PDB file of C-alpha atoms and ligand atoms in Angstrom:
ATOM      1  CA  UNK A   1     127.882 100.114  99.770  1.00  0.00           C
ATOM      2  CA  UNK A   2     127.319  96.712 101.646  1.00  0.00           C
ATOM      3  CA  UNK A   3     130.353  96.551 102.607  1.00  0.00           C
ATOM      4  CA  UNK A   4     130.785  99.894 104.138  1.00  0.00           C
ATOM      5  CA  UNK A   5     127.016  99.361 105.575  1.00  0.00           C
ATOM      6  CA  UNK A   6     128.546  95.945 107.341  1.00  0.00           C
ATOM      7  CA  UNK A   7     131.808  97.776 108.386  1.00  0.00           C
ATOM      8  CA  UNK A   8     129.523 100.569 110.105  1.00  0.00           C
ATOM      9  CA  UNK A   9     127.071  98.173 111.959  1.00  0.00           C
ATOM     10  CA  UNK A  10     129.942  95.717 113.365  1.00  0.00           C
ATOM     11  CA  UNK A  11     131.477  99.264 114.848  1.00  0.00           C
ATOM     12  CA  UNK A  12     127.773  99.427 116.092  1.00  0.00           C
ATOM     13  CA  UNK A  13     128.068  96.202 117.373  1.00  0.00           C
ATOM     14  CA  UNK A  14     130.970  96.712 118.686  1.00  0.00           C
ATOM     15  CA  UNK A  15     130.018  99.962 120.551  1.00  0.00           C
ATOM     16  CA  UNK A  16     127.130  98.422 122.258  1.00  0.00           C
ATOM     17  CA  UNK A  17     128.898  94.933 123.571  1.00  0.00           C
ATOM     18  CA  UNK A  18     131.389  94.393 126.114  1.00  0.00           C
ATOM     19  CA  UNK A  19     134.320  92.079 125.886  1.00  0.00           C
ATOM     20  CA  UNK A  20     133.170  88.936 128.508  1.00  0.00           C
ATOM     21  CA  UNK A  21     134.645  85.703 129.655  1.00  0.00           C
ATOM     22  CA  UNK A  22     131.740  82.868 129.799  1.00  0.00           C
ATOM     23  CA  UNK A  23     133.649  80.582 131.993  1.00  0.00           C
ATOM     24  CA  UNK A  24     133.895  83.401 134.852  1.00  0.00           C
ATOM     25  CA  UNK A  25     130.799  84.340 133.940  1.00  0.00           C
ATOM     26  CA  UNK A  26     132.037  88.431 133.877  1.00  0.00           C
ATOM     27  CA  UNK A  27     132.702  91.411 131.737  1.00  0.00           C
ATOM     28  CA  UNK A  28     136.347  91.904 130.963  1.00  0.00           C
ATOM     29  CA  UNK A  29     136.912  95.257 129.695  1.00  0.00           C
ATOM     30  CA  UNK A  30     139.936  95.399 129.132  1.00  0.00           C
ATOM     31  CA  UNK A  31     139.901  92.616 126.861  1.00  0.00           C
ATOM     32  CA  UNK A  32     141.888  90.038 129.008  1.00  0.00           C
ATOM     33  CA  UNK A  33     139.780  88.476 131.626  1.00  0.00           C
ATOM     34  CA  UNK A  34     140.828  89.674 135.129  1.00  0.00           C
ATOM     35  CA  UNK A  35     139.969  86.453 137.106  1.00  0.00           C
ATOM     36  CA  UNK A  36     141.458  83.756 134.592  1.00  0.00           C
ATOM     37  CA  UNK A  37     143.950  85.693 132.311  1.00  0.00           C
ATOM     38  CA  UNK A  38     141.605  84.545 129.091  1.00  0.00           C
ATOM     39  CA  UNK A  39     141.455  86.272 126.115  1.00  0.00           C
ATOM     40  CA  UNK A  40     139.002  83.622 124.527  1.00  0.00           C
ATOM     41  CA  UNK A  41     135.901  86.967 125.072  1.00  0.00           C
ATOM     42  CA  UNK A  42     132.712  86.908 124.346  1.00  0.00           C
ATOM     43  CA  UNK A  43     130.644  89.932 123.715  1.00  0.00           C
ATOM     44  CA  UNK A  44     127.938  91.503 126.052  1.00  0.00           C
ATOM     45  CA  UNK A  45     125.017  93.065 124.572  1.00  0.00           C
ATOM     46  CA  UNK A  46     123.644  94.517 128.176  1.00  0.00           C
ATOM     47  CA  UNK A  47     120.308  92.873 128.539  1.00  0.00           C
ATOM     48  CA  UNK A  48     119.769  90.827 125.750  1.00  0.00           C
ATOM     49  CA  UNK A  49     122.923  88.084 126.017  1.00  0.00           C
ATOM     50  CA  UNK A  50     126.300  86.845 125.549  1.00  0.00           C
ATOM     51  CA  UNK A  51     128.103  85.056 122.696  1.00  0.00           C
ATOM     52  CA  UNK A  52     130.912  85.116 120.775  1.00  0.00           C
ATOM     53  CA  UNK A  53     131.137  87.584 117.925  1.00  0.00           C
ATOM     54  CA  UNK A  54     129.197  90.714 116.950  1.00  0.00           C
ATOM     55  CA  UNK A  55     126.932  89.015 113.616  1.00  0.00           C
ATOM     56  CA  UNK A  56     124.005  87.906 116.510  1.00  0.00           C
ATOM     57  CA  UNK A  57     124.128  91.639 117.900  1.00  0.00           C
ATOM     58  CA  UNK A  58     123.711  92.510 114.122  1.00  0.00           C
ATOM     59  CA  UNK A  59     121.315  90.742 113.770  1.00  0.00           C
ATOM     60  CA  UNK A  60     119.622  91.679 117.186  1.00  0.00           C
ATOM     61  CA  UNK A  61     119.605  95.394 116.230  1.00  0.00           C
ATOM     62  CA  UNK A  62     118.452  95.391 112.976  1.00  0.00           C
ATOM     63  CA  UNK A  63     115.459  92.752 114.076  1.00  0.00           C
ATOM     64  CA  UNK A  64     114.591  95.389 117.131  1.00  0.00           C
ATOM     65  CA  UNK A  65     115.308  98.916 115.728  1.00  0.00           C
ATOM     66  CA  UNK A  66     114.466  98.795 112.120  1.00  0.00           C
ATOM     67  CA  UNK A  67     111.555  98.057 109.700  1.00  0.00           C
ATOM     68  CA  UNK A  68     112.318  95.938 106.999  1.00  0.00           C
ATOM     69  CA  UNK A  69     111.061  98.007 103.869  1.00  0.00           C
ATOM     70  CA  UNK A  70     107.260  96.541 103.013  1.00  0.00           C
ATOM     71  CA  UNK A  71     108.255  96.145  99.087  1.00  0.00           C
ATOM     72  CA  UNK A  72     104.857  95.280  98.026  1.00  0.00           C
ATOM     73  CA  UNK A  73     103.471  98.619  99.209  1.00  0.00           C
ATOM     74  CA  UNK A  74     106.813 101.005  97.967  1.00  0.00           C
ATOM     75  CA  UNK A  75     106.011  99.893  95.115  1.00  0.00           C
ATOM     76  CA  UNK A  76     102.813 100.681  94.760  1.00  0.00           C
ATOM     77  CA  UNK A  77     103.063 103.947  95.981  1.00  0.00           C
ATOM     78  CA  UNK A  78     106.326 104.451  93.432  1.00  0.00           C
ATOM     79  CA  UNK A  79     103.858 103.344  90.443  1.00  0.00           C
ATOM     80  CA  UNK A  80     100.819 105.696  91.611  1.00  0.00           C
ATOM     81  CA  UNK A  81     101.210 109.088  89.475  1.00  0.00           C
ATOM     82  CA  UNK A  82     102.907 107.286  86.902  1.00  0.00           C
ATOM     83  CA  UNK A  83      99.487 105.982  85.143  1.00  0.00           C
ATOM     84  CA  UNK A  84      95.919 107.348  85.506  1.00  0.00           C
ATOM     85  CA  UNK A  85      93.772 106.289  88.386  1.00  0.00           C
ATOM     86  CA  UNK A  86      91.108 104.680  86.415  1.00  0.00           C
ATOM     87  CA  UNK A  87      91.242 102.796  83.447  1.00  0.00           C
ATOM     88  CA  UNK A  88      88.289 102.459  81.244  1.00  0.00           C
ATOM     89  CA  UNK A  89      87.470  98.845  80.218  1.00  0.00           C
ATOM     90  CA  UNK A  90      85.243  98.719  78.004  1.00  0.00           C
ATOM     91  CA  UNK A  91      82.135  99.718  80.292  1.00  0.00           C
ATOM     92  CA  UNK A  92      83.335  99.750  83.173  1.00  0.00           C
ATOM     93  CA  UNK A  93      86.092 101.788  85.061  1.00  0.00           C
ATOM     94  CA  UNK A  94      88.501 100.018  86.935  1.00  0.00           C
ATOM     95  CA  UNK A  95      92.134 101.727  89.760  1.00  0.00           C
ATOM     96  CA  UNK A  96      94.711 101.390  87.147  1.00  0.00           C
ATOM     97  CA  UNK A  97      96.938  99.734  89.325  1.00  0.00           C
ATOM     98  CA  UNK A  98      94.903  97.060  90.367  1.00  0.00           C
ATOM     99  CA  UNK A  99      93.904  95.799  86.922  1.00  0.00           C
ATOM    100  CA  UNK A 100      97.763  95.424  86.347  1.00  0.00           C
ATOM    101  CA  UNK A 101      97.806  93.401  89.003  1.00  0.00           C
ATOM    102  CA  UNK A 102      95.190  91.257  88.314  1.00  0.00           C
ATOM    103  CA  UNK A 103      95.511  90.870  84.449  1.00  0.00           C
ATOM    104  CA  UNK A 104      98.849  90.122  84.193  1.00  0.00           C
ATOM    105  CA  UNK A 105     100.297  89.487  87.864  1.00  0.00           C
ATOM    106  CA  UNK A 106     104.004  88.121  85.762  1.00  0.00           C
ATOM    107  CA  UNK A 107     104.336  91.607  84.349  1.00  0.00           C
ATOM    108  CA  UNK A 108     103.724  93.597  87.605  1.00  0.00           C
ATOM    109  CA  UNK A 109     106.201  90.962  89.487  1.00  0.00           C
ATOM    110  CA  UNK A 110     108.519  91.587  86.688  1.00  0.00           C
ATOM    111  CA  UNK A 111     108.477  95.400  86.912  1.00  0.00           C
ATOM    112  CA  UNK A 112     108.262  95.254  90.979  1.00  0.00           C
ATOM    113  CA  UNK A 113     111.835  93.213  90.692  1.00  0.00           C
ATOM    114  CA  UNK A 114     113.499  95.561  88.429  1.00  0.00           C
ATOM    115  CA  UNK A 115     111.905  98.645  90.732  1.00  0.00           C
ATOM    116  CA  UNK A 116     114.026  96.666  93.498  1.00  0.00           C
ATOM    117  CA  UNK A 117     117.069  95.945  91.797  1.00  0.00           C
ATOM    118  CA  UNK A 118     116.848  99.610  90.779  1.00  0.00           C
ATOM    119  CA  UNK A 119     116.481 101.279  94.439  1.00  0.00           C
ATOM    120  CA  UNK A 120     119.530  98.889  95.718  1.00  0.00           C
ATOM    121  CA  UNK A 121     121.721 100.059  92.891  1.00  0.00           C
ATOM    122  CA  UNK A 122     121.121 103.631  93.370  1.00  0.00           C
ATOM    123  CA  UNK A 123     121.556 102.659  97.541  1.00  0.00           C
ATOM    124  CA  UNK A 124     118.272 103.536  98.672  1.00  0.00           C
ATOM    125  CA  UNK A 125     117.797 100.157 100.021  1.00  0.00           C
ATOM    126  CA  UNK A 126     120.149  97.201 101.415  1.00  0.00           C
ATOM    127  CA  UNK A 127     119.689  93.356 101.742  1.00  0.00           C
ATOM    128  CA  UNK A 128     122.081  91.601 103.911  1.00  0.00           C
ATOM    129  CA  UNK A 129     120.182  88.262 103.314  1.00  0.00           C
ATOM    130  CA  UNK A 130     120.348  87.591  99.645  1.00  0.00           C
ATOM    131  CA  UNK A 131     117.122  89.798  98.659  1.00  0.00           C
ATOM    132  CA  UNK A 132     114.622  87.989 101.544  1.00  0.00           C
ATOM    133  CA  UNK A 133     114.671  91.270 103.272  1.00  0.00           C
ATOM    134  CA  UNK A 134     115.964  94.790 102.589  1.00  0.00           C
ATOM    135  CA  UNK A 135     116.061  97.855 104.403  1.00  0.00           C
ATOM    136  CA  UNK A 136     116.409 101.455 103.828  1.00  0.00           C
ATOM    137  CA  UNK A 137     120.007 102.849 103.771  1.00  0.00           C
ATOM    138  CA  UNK A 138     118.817 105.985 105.657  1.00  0.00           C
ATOM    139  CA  UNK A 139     117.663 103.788 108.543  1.00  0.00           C
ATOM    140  CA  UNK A 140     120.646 101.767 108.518  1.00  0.00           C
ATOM    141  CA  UNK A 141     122.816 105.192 108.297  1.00  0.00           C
ATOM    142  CA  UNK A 142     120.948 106.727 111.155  1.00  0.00           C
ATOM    143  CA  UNK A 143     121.631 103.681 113.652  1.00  0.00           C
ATOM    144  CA  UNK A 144     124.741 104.489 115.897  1.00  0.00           C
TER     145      UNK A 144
HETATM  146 ZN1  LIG B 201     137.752  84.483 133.062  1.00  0.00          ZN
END
């Protein structure tokens, strides 16, 4: 799935950026530079900048056009339904949830983690950085 994802945004990439030579300081579409014969190309994202390869205009779209997925809150919202609202300590009634949290914050980090690991396996979500950030495959899929 990664790799396919990668494949599909360098093609992105690709799309978007024009082949350019730095030293004459213009585009060379044709991939062979018209005013010094180069084929040493940059790429061109139009408006943003120019250097060589395509994993900076990567990065550039997926910084500008997605949202990275807010894991704290997913999760939340994947756990809600799963337990009752309110939980009855002793005399006092407390958002399920929360008291998870707060009693034992190892055991909700625990279960948040394998929640993660679970969404990437079944390719609802995608990290290209090791797990630091992740987004959703349906906003990576709809990118073109
Ligand atoms: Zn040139």
């Amino acid at each position: 799935m990664k790799s396919e994802m990668m494949k599909k945004l360098e093609q992105v990439a690709f799309g978007r950026t024009k082949p350019f030579c730095y030293g004459c300081y213009r585009q060379a579409p044709t991939g062979v530079c018209l005013s010094c014969g180069s084929d040493d190309l940059m790429r061109e994202l139009p408006g943003v900048g120019v250097e060589y390869g395509l994993n900076w205009v990567i990065e550039h779209i997926l910084r500008e056009e997605l949202t990275p997925v807010d894991l704290d809150t997913e999760f939340e919202s994947s756990m809600e339904g799963c337990y009752a609202d309110e939980t009855q300590i002793g005399f006092i009634k407390v958002n399920t949830l929360w008291a998870i949290q707060k009693l034992d914050p190892t055991a909700w980090d625990m279960a948040k983690q394998e929640w993660i690991d679970s969404e990437e396996q079944e390719d609802r979500i995608l990290s290209f950085d090791n797990g630091s950030t992740y987004y959703k495959v349906e906003d990576l899929e709809s990118l073109e």
